[in-house]
Amino acid sequence: MPDLSIDVVAKAAGVHRSTVSRAFSRPEAVKSETREHILRVAEGLGYTMSPLAQALRTKTSTFIPLIVPDITNPFFAELAKTMTQAADERGYQLLLCVTNGDPAKTDGYFTAMQAMYAPFGIVAPSTKVDTEALKRFDFGHKVVVIDRVEGDDAVPTVTVDSRRGIMLALEHLHGLGHTSIGYVSGIAGTHTAQDRMDAYLELSAESGSTPVVLDSGSDLDAGTRGAEHFLEMDNPPTAIIAANDMVAFAVMSALGQRGVRVPEDVSVIGFDGLALGARFNPPLTTVRQPIADMGHIAIELAEKQNADGSVDHIVLEPELLVRGSTSGPRK
Amino acid sequence: MPDLSIDVVAKAAGVHRSTVSRAFSRPEAVKSETREHILRVAEGLGYTMSPLAQALRTKTSTFIPLIVPDITNPFFAELAKTMTQAADERGYQLLLCVTNGDPAKTDGYFTAMQAMYAPFGIVAPSTKVDTEALKRFDFGHKVVVIDRVEGDDAVPTVTVDSRRGIMLALEHLHGLGHTSIGYVSGIAGTHTAQDRMDAYLELSAESGSTPVVLDSGSDLDAGTRGAEHFLEMDNPPTAIIAANDMVAFAVMSALGQRGVRVPEDVSVIGFDGLALGARFNPPLTTVRQPIADMGHIAIELAEKQNADGSVDHIVLEPELLVRGSTSGPRK
DNA sequence: TCGGTTGCTGAGATCGGTTGCAATAACACT
DNA sequence: AGTGTTATTGCAACCGATCTCAGCAACCGA
């Protein structure tokens, strides 16, 4: 590969660099005859433009950072999957940024994204802190957030309707005959986590039952602690809503190890709709978030903002996914 | 941010561009006094070098593509996690590339990585095809593979000792009293998958028992099919080795739905050592691969190759992780 | 036929760095 | 003092594109 630059193509096609450049990036500005010739020659040489050079000159690259707290969490993994797809459909390259919940890292990624002229970035926050970091950067570089954001204004967001999701779960459980329904919270700090919890509290109260929060911790051990708490209760709930699928897994696992059977002894319902849930033992009933859509929409929002400056806040509808972890109450 | 370029720093520090450049990238070539002054000024301005410009000029960037078939598979997710960490410890940026098993995509990523002067890439293959794609690119750009590679020569690799891993599993099961041990294969096409299967076949034969391959499919449904096959047998094995954790999950889930209990009715052991396994129901006994090490080593190998041209093939030792999915045989 | 578009292409500066080479300063040695 | 290093720094070309500006030809209407 004798270093294919725009100049060698230009020479080979007998035109000037600038014409080749136009042939690629502003086709209508070149006589169609010339353009096709150039394209043909380029094709023959196996030429592609250097994204780096382009980025340097135009001050806008195709690198888009995906900032997540933990790629190991299947929710973020699924998000990453659909995002990569959406991304390279549109010629973007996803930069995987894992913060591990460390705000310093988040900051670092933001400055890095400026440095490489990222047109925008996607943030799936673990804590409110992440979204606050945004402000320090004046939104100078556009970002879209997979969560609600305090104040709901300057930055585009996409989320699912937490309240509706919890409602779905509650209705399903009520329909099955459950009246005492506990809750184990998930990754704390996120607005959506907060919203789900609030929704649970409110809706429970509305339906006349007293809410039972088994654990409100932030980590995965919330599941274990929740299960323990459950076992210590004199009159434990007959069903448990977990703030997200991972926590639901943890709950079921902890319960299982202590001899409690799902759904025979207690029903468990998650929130996320991870594919993995279908392979769990038992398969997890859950409130599905349209993760795939979220990825595409996030990118669309970003592009839209770049185009006309509009910042939208999309709220998607969740959906109930009934699998094997819920059934009628024990007695 | 009035566009911080090297020139503004130079002016502010009263030196020439080239001196600033050296102060950063070849510190020993600048009088320490001057260097410190420059660095201080830069610091004050909040200046960082443009990785794009650097890459363009030096023809080597800090972008390193991580090519995986499916980030949704926790094995690759864990790999990605440790790799991002290893990567940004050394100032690299990970580009997430998901092939979905499509060789065309793999090819695309290879050309892309050339275009952006990636110093090397990491490939965690789904099929042998992936490794063959490498040859089409003359290894012109360095790549290290998380798998064994046909011929074992031109490209650095890191894997764990498949045979040893299977041996560990077998020994554990034998120790528990199992004599009839089945096998469900995993993602096909990979050399390691092949190796594990071969090891199972050989070691079973050596120990005098007849191997029982419950399913040799490539997809996740192998688990389901394996379970069904298991149920149809007159004299089913008392334990099952799954080629990887995901398949083990699927097997246990399918078994569970059909009323077979693990480990009471049948023991199941996986291969990978995913953190997720600890949260499964029951917690999965498995052969642990040192995934975190693999990530770091992969990057080290790549750097080493770039430095002195050496290509190494590292084989790591697996380790048994006993959790709850194995116990003595039923009767 | 001539001034006024319009369409297409070439020149050349520029993006933000790097690096070989030349210039100068400083120091060592005889 | 004279000459030969050696350490520092400046100069300017270059990496591979983009884009403004200008040049030129063809076309239009009066």
XYZ file of C-alpha atoms (C1' of nucleotides) in Angstrom:
722
model
C 0.000 0.000 0.000
C 2.062 2.957 -1.213
C 0.198 5.297 1.097
C -2.956 6.267 -0.646
C -3.540 9.943 -0.219
C -5.923 12.222 -1.971
C -3.071 13.479 -4.115
C -2.264 10.153 -5.662
C -5.890 9.736 -6.609
C -5.890 13.239 -8.009
C -2.848 12.549 -10.113
C -4.215 9.222 -11.270
C -7.432 10.863 -12.295
C -5.735 13.865 -13.807
C -7.450 16.426 -11.645
C -6.639 18.573 -8.684
C -6.881 17.458 -5.050
C -9.737 19.785 -4.383
C -11.771 18.202 -7.112
C -11.270 14.769 -5.654
C -12.228 16.099 -2.286
C -15.411 17.530 -3.703
C -16.194 14.388 -5.596
C -16.450 12.659 -2.268
C -17.850 15.169 0.117
C -19.885 17.481 -2.050
C -20.769 15.466 -5.135
C -23.179 17.987 -6.577
C -20.372 20.481 -6.915
C -18.583 18.381 -9.492
C -19.579 17.669 -13.061
C -21.101 14.210 -12.904
C -18.807 12.995 -15.638
C -15.683 14.013 -13.748
C -17.043 12.752 -10.496
C -17.762 9.308 -11.788
C -14.361 9.103 -13.314
C -12.721 10.093 -10.072
C -14.808 7.688 -8.063
C -13.917 4.924 -10.442
C -10.228 5.642 -10.208
C -10.417 5.847 -6.418
C -12.291 2.620 -6.270
C -9.702 0.974 -8.424
C -6.931 2.142 -6.160
C -8.839 1.067 -3.095
C -8.802 4.542 -1.739
C -10.682 5.823 1.273
C -10.391 9.201 2.842
C -8.485 9.604 6.041
C -10.965 10.257 8.787
C -8.162 11.781 10.805
C -7.222 14.350 8.242
C -10.850 15.170 7.674
C -11.460 15.577 11.353
C -8.453 17.794 11.777
C -9.466 20.088 9.003
C -13.192 20.260 9.599
C -12.934 20.169 13.359
C -15.490 17.458 13.609
C -14.758 13.785 13.711
C -16.805 10.631 13.568
C -15.738 9.448 16.964
C -18.521 9.321 19.406
C -17.792 8.407 22.980
C -20.201 6.119 24.729
C -19.796 6.780 28.397
C -21.114 4.064 30.661
C -20.388 3.150 34.264
C -19.946 -0.532 33.605
C -20.017 -2.387 30.334
C -20.242 -5.618 32.263
C -23.772 -4.777 33.255
C -25.900 -6.322 30.518
C -28.089 -3.289 30.310
C -25.187 -1.174 29.179
C -23.900 -3.992 27.054
C -27.164 -4.187 25.192
C -27.161 -0.460 24.864
C -23.642 -0.566 23.505
C -24.632 -3.204 21.033
C -27.471 -1.288 19.525
C -25.435 1.881 19.612
C -22.555 0.411 17.676
C -25.012 -0.703 15.098
C -26.743 2.640 14.892
C -23.359 4.293 14.907
C -21.787 2.541 12.040
C -24.919 2.707 9.984
C -24.175 6.396 9.975
C -20.460 6.220 9.724
C -19.605 6.880 13.314
C -17.060 5.093 15.440
C -17.964 4.318 19.011
C -15.372 5.022 21.649
C -15.981 2.832 24.626
C -15.587 4.781 27.841
C -16.063 3.006 31.129
C -16.174 5.264 34.138
C -16.613 2.691 36.836
C -18.566 5.333 38.632
C -15.540 7.561 38.944
C -16.454 11.182 38.189
C -12.838 12.007 37.482
C -12.919 9.576 34.616
C -16.090 11.069 33.311
C -14.420 14.447 33.307
C -11.436 13.013 31.548
C -13.607 11.558 28.839
C -15.305 14.862 28.302
C -12.063 16.693 27.728
C -10.849 13.889 25.533
C -13.950 14.140 23.436
C -13.315 17.816 22.902
C -9.784 17.118 21.900
C -10.843 14.732 19.220
C -13.615 16.848 17.886
C -16.331 14.387 18.703
C -19.534 15.791 17.240
C -21.360 14.572 20.319
C -21.316 11.911 22.980
C -23.697 9.551 24.669
C -23.822 9.315 28.418
C -25.549 6.585 30.331
C -25.038 7.870 33.811
C -24.602 5.995 37.016
C -25.097 8.975 39.200
C -26.413 12.480 39.106
C -22.828 13.535 39.398
C -22.284 12.482 35.839
C -24.909 14.819 34.623
C -23.484 17.580 36.710
C -20.142 17.089 35.089
C -21.900 18.067 31.908
C -22.470 21.543 33.153
C -18.809 22.076 33.827
C -18.295 21.638 30.142
C -20.916 24.144 29.160
C -22.437 21.576 26.862
C -19.815 22.958 24.573
C -19.806 19.628 23.006
C -23.184 18.122 22.596
C -24.156 15.163 24.632
C -27.271 13.126 24.883
C -28.135 11.395 28.073
C -29.829 8.077 28.599
C -31.622 9.200 31.691
C -33.631 12.070 32.884
C -31.639 15.175 33.674
C -32.159 17.616 36.462
C -34.029 20.592 35.119
C -34.756 18.763 31.919
C -33.531 21.493 29.703
C -30.258 22.038 27.947
C -29.391 18.492 27.059
C -31.372 15.992 24.998
C -32.421 12.853 26.791
C -34.092 9.565 26.160
C -35.691 7.442 28.830
C -38.597 5.182 29.375
C -41.546 6.118 31.440
C -40.576 4.810 34.855
C -43.930 5.364 36.442
C -45.686 3.562 33.658
C -43.269 0.669 33.965
C -43.817 0.275 37.656
C -47.526 0.529 37.036
C -47.311 -2.321 34.558
C -45.486 -4.443 37.086
C -47.915 -3.628 39.832
C -50.932 -4.323 37.654
C -49.527 -7.636 36.569
C -48.912 -8.636 40.148
C -52.296 -7.415 41.311
C -53.906 -9.317 38.518
C -52.205 -12.433 39.772
C -53.704 -11.831 43.174
C -50.798 -10.298 45.020
C -51.580 -7.607 47.510
C -48.368 -7.324 49.424
C -45.576 -6.345 47.100
C -42.034 -5.508 48.134
C -39.392 -3.488 46.345
C -35.640 -3.758 46.033
C -33.969 -0.729 44.597
C -31.178 -0.679 42.080
C -28.284 1.403 40.989
C -28.783 4.483 43.041
C -28.029 7.989 42.030
C -29.662 7.739 38.664
C -32.737 9.803 38.151
C -34.541 6.881 36.655
C -33.728 4.771 39.701
C -35.190 7.515 41.815
C -38.228 7.733 39.579
C -38.914 4.031 39.777
C -38.683 4.057 43.502
C -40.941 7.077 43.765
C -43.429 5.503 41.421
C -43.469 2.358 43.490
C -44.033 4.308 46.667
C -46.784 6.438 45.205
C -48.627 3.785 43.315
C -48.505 1.390 46.228
C -49.998 3.992 48.474
C -52.656 4.799 45.902
C -53.709 1.193 45.701
C -54.046 1.115 49.435
C -51.203 -1.249 50.228
C -48.271 -0.244 52.329
C -45.006 -0.174 50.429
C -42.250 -2.452 51.673
C -38.807 -1.407 50.621
C -36.617 -4.407 51.199
C -33.446 -2.610 50.323
C -32.561 0.699 48.888
C -28.858 0.210 48.412
C -27.092 1.012 45.231
C -24.887 -1.971 44.551
C -25.668 -5.450 43.400
C -25.614 -6.737 46.925
C -28.859 -4.919 47.337
C -30.306 -8.120 45.962
C -28.729 -10.230 48.653
C -29.599 -7.868 51.421
C -33.119 -7.558 50.127
C -33.478 -11.325 50.201
C -32.184 -11.496 53.733
C -34.478 -8.794 54.842
C -37.303 -10.676 53.205
C -36.504 -13.811 55.175
C -36.447 -11.993 58.458
C -39.910 -10.598 58.022
C -42.810 -11.990 59.954
C -45.164 -11.332 57.167
C -43.150 -11.046 54.007
C -44.668 -9.801 50.770
C -45.728 -12.400 48.243
C -44.053 -10.626 45.392
C -41.003 -8.493 44.827
C -40.342 -5.819 42.283
C -36.681 -5.303 41.561
C -35.526 -1.952 40.291
C -33.709 -3.612 37.432
C -33.023 -7.034 36.026
C -29.567 -7.421 37.503
C -30.943 -6.844 40.949
C -33.744 -9.262 40.204
C -31.157 -11.876 39.316
C -29.352 -11.250 42.547
C -32.559 -11.468 44.511
C -33.563 -14.742 42.921
C -30.141 -16.176 43.410
C -29.995 -15.192 47.050
C -33.496 -16.443 47.610
C -32.690 -19.704 45.898
C -29.672 -20.289 48.071
C -31.838 -19.858 51.120
C -34.384 -22.342 49.917
C -37.031 -19.915 48.788
C -38.475 -20.825 45.439
C -39.482 -18.480 42.662
C -42.276 -18.197 41.712
C -43.775 -20.834 44.004
C -42.906 -19.086 47.245
C -42.562 -15.582 45.974
C -42.923 -13.877 42.623
C -40.156 -11.676 41.334
C -40.360 -9.140 38.563
C -37.526 -7.154 37.093
C -37.127 -3.991 35.066
C -35.090 -3.760 31.871
C -36.050 -6.684 29.696
C -32.557 -8.044 29.235
C -32.236 -10.902 26.819
C -30.345 -12.662 29.524
C -33.492 -12.818 31.627
C -34.952 -15.387 29.281
C -32.083 -17.685 30.187
C -32.321 -17.244 33.849
C -33.653 -19.872 36.183
C -36.525 -19.298 36.225
C -36.900 -16.998 33.234
C -37.499 -13.534 34.515
C -40.757 -11.679 34.150
C -39.842 -8.079 33.618
C -40.733 -4.652 32.367
C -39.025 -4.278 29.053
C -37.290 -1.108 28.030
C -36.919 -0.712 24.284
C -33.169 -0.593 24.530
C -32.578 -0.997 20.841
C -34.753 1.987 20.115
C -32.990 3.999 22.748
C -29.694 3.603 20.976
C -30.997 4.762 17.652
C -32.988 7.557 19.132
C -30.046 8.806 21.135
C -28.061 9.206 17.970
C -30.926 10.789 16.134
C -31.397 13.291 18.896
C -27.761 14.198 18.787
C -27.826 14.711 15.053
C -30.981 16.694 15.253
C -29.461 18.936 17.852
C -26.391 19.465 15.761
C -28.548 20.304 12.790
C -31.128 22.681 14.134
C -30.141 23.144 17.727
C -33.309 21.571 19.016
C -33.086 19.610 22.210
C -35.740 16.992 22.696
C -36.648 14.765 25.566
C -37.979 11.478 24.413
C -39.878 9.264 26.789
C -40.468 5.740 25.581
C -43.171 3.336 26.615
C -42.155 0.264 28.561
C -43.819 -3.057 28.006
C -44.580 -6.028 30.195
C -42.707 -9.217 29.449
C -44.247 -12.146 31.231
C -41.955 -15.091 31.685
C -41.603 -17.594 34.471
C -40.767 -15.768 37.649
C -44.256 -14.628 38.519
C -47.378 -16.573 39.391
C -50.248 -16.389 41.832
C -49.411 -15.947 45.515
C -48.456 -18.977 47.563
C -51.548 -19.824 49.592
C -12.015 28.144 24.603
C -10.259 30.255 21.988
C -9.013 27.136 20.262
C -5.920 26.080 22.061
C -3.301 25.110 19.559
C 0.347 24.495 19.980
C 1.071 27.920 18.561
C -0.785 29.819 21.227
C 1.145 27.966 23.866
C 4.358 28.669 22.022
C 3.617 32.332 21.852
C 2.568 32.461 25.489
C 5.772 30.756 26.486
C 7.887 32.773 24.133
C 9.282 29.825 22.227
C 8.811 28.128 18.902
C 6.158 25.517 18.145
C 8.720 22.843 17.755
C 10.056 23.447 21.203
C 6.633 23.060 22.703
C 6.169 19.921 20.737
C 9.404 18.532 22.086
C 8.604 19.581 25.595
C 5.716 17.209 25.419
C 6.786 14.339 23.288
C 10.524 14.223 23.704
C 11.214 15.910 27.037
C 14.896 15.001 27.170
C 15.511 17.045 24.068
C 14.612 20.284 25.788
C 16.506 22.096 28.490
C 14.734 21.203 31.693
C 14.313 24.819 32.584
C 12.570 25.664 29.333
C 10.528 22.508 29.452
C 9.162 23.206 32.874
C 8.286 26.698 31.896
C 6.437 25.504 28.837
C 4.627 22.821 30.749
C 3.595 25.332 33.342
C 2.265 27.717 30.757
C 0.427 24.926 28.980
C -1.041 23.747 32.217
C -2.221 27.233 32.982
C -3.921 27.488 29.635
C -5.443 24.055 30.010
C -3.786 22.870 26.882
C -3.627 19.300 25.616
C -2.251 18.098 22.353
C -4.580 17.133 19.611
C -4.416 13.374 19.238
C -5.771 13.786 15.744
C -3.051 16.068 14.545
C -0.449 13.890 16.153
C -1.843 10.796 14.563
C -1.959 12.416 11.177
C 1.628 13.490 11.286
C 3.182 10.467 12.935
C 0.971 7.981 11.179
C 0.166 6.214 14.377
C -2.801 6.947 16.563
C -3.949 5.875 19.985
C -7.119 4.292 18.716
C -7.217 0.643 19.206
C -10.135 -1.337 17.847
C -11.536 -4.089 19.983
C -13.248 -6.455 17.639
C -15.751 -8.784 19.232
C -18.665 -10.765 17.857
C -21.102 -9.697 20.541
C -20.604 -7.291 23.384
C -23.789 -8.586 24.914
C -22.070 -11.814 25.770
C -20.687 -11.239 29.253
C -17.416 -12.849 28.364
C -16.687 -10.186 25.820
C -18.130 -7.561 28.092
C -15.724 -8.493 30.828
C -12.949 -8.540 28.336
C -13.937 -5.115 27.132
C -13.996 -3.831 30.651
C -10.493 -4.895 31.499
C -9.278 -3.784 28.122
C -10.621 -0.277 28.482
C -8.853 -0.075 31.761
C -5.595 -1.408 30.420
C -6.033 0.829 27.416
C -6.452 4.106 29.096
C -3.748 3.370 31.594
C -1.503 3.613 28.590
C -3.239 6.410 26.824
C -5.121 4.394 24.268
C -8.717 4.783 23.225
C -10.748 1.686 22.648
C -12.931 1.561 19.568
C -15.770 -0.815 20.101
C -16.334 -2.959 17.043
C -19.121 -5.493 17.070
C -19.108 -7.882 14.153
C -22.151 -9.897 15.006
C -20.355 -12.742 13.365
C -20.412 -11.019 10.020
C -17.051 -11.408 8.258
C -17.783 -8.428 6.053
C -17.897 -6.274 9.134
C -14.653 -7.687 10.360
C -13.091 -6.763 7.073
C -14.543 -3.324 7.296
C -13.078 -2.807 10.712
C -9.676 -3.868 9.504
C -9.627 -1.333 6.726
C -10.960 1.291 9.070
C -8.190 0.582 11.492
C -5.655 1.120 8.784
C -7.250 4.355 7.821
C -6.971 5.688 11.305
C -3.478 4.556 11.875
C -4.338 2.271 14.739
C -1.068 0.965 16.112
C -2.710 -2.411 16.566
C -6.034 -4.056 17.238
C -7.467 -6.736 19.427
C -9.597 -9.471 17.966
C -11.724 -11.831 19.968
C -12.940 -14.049 17.199
C -16.184 -15.859 16.858
C -15.044 -17.996 13.996
C -11.924 -19.099 12.260
C -13.045 -16.885 9.447
C -12.107 -13.897 11.532
C -8.576 -15.059 11.834
C -8.453 -15.750 8.138
C -9.495 -12.221 7.434
C -6.258 -11.266 9.109
C -4.252 -12.800 6.372
C -5.978 -10.752 3.730
C -4.534 -7.757 5.465
C -1.020 -9.083 5.528
C -0.884 -8.361 9.240
C 0.150 -4.998 7.904
C -1.383 -3.618 10.937
C -0.624 -5.556 14.014
C -3.313 -7.475 15.708
C -3.410 -9.674 18.712
C -5.926 -12.413 18.952
C -7.742 -13.703 21.990
C -7.784 -17.251 20.745
C -5.466 -19.712 19.254
C -4.650 -19.129 15.614
C -4.199 -21.645 12.887
C -0.507 -22.232 12.401
C 0.284 -20.323 15.539
C 2.789 -18.103 13.925
C 2.580 -14.614 12.563
C 0.175 -13.100 15.047
C 0.479 -12.825 18.813
C -2.192 -14.595 20.808
C -3.358 -15.068 24.344
C -5.536 -17.921 25.469
C -6.064 -20.168 28.399
C -5.133 -23.783 28.374
C -8.341 -25.421 27.218
C -7.236 -28.925 27.909
C -6.169 -28.064 31.403
C -9.482 -26.361 32.031
C -11.484 -29.337 30.917
C -9.238 -31.522 32.994
C -9.993 -29.406 36.045
C -13.702 -29.754 35.426
C -13.462 -33.469 34.892
C -11.374 -33.981 37.993
C -13.767 -31.983 40.088
C -16.678 -34.023 38.846
C -14.863 -37.312 39.247
C -13.918 -36.301 42.746
C -17.577 -35.783 43.482
C -18.285 -39.292 42.301
C -19.575 -38.675 38.811
C -18.675 -41.196 36.188
C -21.021 -40.308 33.398
C -20.381 -36.778 32.256
C -22.023 -35.101 29.282
C -20.895 -32.133 27.250
C -22.673 -29.259 25.571
C -20.579 -27.317 23.161
C -20.489 -23.578 22.799
C -19.823 -20.903 20.258
C -18.524 -22.942 17.411
C -15.860 -21.962 14.990
C -13.468 -20.699 17.565
C -10.309 -22.636 17.986
C -10.691 -22.635 21.711
C -14.184 -24.045 21.378
C -12.716 -26.773 19.262
C -9.937 -27.344 21.755
C -12.303 -27.682 24.643
C -14.399 -30.189 22.810
C -11.370 -32.178 21.744
C -10.032 -32.151 25.275
C -13.337 -33.411 26.581
C -13.418 -36.188 24.062
C -9.862 -37.254 24.683
C -9.836 -36.994 28.436
C -13.138 -38.802 28.742
C -11.815 -41.641 26.675
C -8.617 -41.752 28.683
C -10.536 -42.054 31.905
C -12.446 -44.935 30.440
C -15.853 -43.326 30.240
C -17.689 -42.829 26.996
C -18.143 -39.210 26.060
C -21.690 -37.998 25.628
C -22.011 -34.916 23.500
C -25.451 -33.559 24.196
C -25.219 -30.844 21.621
C -22.539 -29.449 19.441
C -24.393 -26.465 18.040
C -22.932 -23.037 17.978
C -25.677 -20.805 19.227
C -27.136 -20.268 22.636
C -29.951 -22.634 21.903
C -27.381 -25.347 22.176
C -28.205 -25.160 25.837
C -31.863 -25.779 25.261
C -31.283 -28.544 22.780
C -28.735 -30.113 25.070
C -31.238 -30.136 27.877
C -33.864 -31.732 25.693
C -31.489 -34.331 24.498
C -30.597 -34.998 28.100
C -34.216 -35.615 29.003
C -34.745 -38.031 26.164
C -31.904 -40.249 27.237
C -32.563 -43.571 28.914
C -29.491 -43.262 30.974
C -28.539 -39.626 31.140
C -25.218 -38.506 32.548
C -25.166 -37.239 36.115
C -23.169 -34.186 35.257
C -22.813 -31.814 32.352
C -19.890 -29.736 31.270
C -20.848 -26.696 29.262
C -18.357 -25.235 26.850
C -18.850 -21.822 28.353
C -20.811 -20.076 31.056
C -23.493 -18.686 28.804
C -24.309 -22.146 27.558
C -24.272 -23.405 31.127
C -26.847 -20.754 31.997
C -28.991 -21.827 29.116
C -28.694 -25.458 30.092
C -29.646 -24.794 33.673
C -32.528 -22.604 32.651
C -33.866 -25.165 30.204
C -33.409 -27.928 32.719
C -35.143 -25.906 35.377
C -38.146 -25.275 33.186
C -38.464 -29.005 32.670
C -38.366 -29.735 36.331
C -34.824 -30.976 36.549
C -32.969 -29.517 39.480
C -29.361 -28.458 39.633
C -27.347 -29.741 41.352
C -29.718 -32.227 42.998
C -30.635 -34.044 39.810
C -27.657 -33.168 37.708
C -24.499 -31.177 38.201
C -23.558 -28.492 35.760
C -20.205 -26.866 35.328
C -19.354 -23.984 33.069
C -16.239 -22.499 31.537
C -15.310 -18.802 31.739
C -15.732 -17.738 35.315
C -18.076 -14.862 34.624
C -18.926 -12.702 37.584
C -22.513 -13.179 36.588
C -22.256 -16.863 37.433
C -22.121 -16.024 41.099
C -25.566 -14.479 40.797
C -27.132 -17.288 38.919
C -29.587 -19.663 40.467
C -27.843 -21.767 41.577
C -24.449 -20.067 41.502
C -22.440 -21.650 38.762
C -19.419 -23.819 39.357
C -17.048 -23.081 36.543
C -13.549 -23.066 35.164
C -12.300 -19.545 35.492
C -10.341 -17.839 32.781
C -8.228 -14.957 34.020
C -10.033 -12.495 31.804
C -8.596 -9.429 33.445
C -5.097 -10.669 32.818
C -5.947 -11.449 29.250
C -6.810 -7.859 28.565
C -3.593 -6.500 29.948
C -1.507 -9.145 28.353
C -3.075 -8.616 24.991
C -2.036 -5.002 25.051
C 1.416 -5.826 26.299
C 1.889 -8.309 23.510
C 0.867 -5.754 20.981
C 3.266 -3.183 22.317
C 6.033 -5.680 22.510
C 5.486 -6.645 18.935
C 5.537 -3.047 17.853
C 8.732 -2.502 19.766
C 10.891 -5.432 18.853
C 8.839 -7.372 16.372
C 8.517 -10.367 18.631
C 5.321 -12.327 18.441
C 4.472 -14.322 21.508
C 1.800 -16.831 22.271
C 0.738 -16.698 25.868
C -1.203 -19.534 27.368
C -2.740 -18.832 30.736
C -3.711 -21.277 33.429
C -7.390 -21.733 34.180
C -8.633 -22.255 37.668
C -11.534 -24.122 39.197
C -14.245 -22.032 40.782
C -16.536 -24.154 42.883
C -19.913 -22.648 43.523
C -23.320 -24.198 43.866
C -24.144 -26.009 40.656
C -22.185 -29.174 41.335
C -22.551 -31.831 43.989
C -22.383 -35.586 44.305
C -24.429 -37.638 41.832
C -28.093 -38.152 42.565
C -28.430 -41.640 43.931
C -21.064 41.744 -29.721
C -20.685 42.666 -24.844
C -21.621 42.662 -19.887
C -23.622 39.436 -16.650
C -24.561 35.159 -14.783
C -23.661 30.266 -13.860
C -20.893 25.898 -13.564
C -16.749 23.763 -12.837
C -11.968 23.363 -11.578
C -7.310 24.829 -9.808
C -4.375 27.440 -6.309
C -2.991 27.772 -1.985
C -3.713 28.675 2.851
C -5.017 26.091 6.827
C -6.123 22.491 10.653
C -2.386 21.188 14.835
C 1.119 18.920 15.305
C 6.356 16.495 14.109
C 10.997 16.286 12.628
C 15.340 16.681 9.805
C 18.369 20.248 9.283
C 20.729 24.454 10.178
C 22.203 27.945 13.425
C 23.922 29.358 17.700
C 25.694 28.863 22.181
C 28.412 26.567 25.484
C 31.985 23.771 26.786
C 36.256 20.789 26.340
C 40.829 20.081 24.995
C 45.434 20.962 23.127
C 43.252 31.210 21.072
C 41.612 27.667 17.806
C 38.900 23.820 16.770
C 35.909 20.082 17.709
C 32.109 18.411 20.025
C 27.527 18.694 22.290
C 23.263 20.755 23.931
C 19.319 23.763 22.547
C 16.337 25.970 19.761
C 14.400 27.884 15.437
C 12.964 27.076 10.537
C 10.131 25.121 7.333
C 8.373 21.216 4.986
C 5.020 17.756 5.613
C 0.859 14.532 7.157
C -4.078 14.285 4.224
C -7.709 16.426 3.859
C -11.154 21.118 3.299
C -12.550 25.476 1.619
C -12.370 30.243 0.068
C -11.162 32.666 -3.773
C -10.129 33.318 -8.282
C -9.943 31.925 -13.212
C -12.083 30.361 -17.137
C -15.426 28.642 -20.344
C -20.007 28.309 -21.837
C -24.415 30.425 -21.955
C -28.122 34.291 -21.957
C -30.477 38.178 -23.362
C -30.565 42.667 -25.548
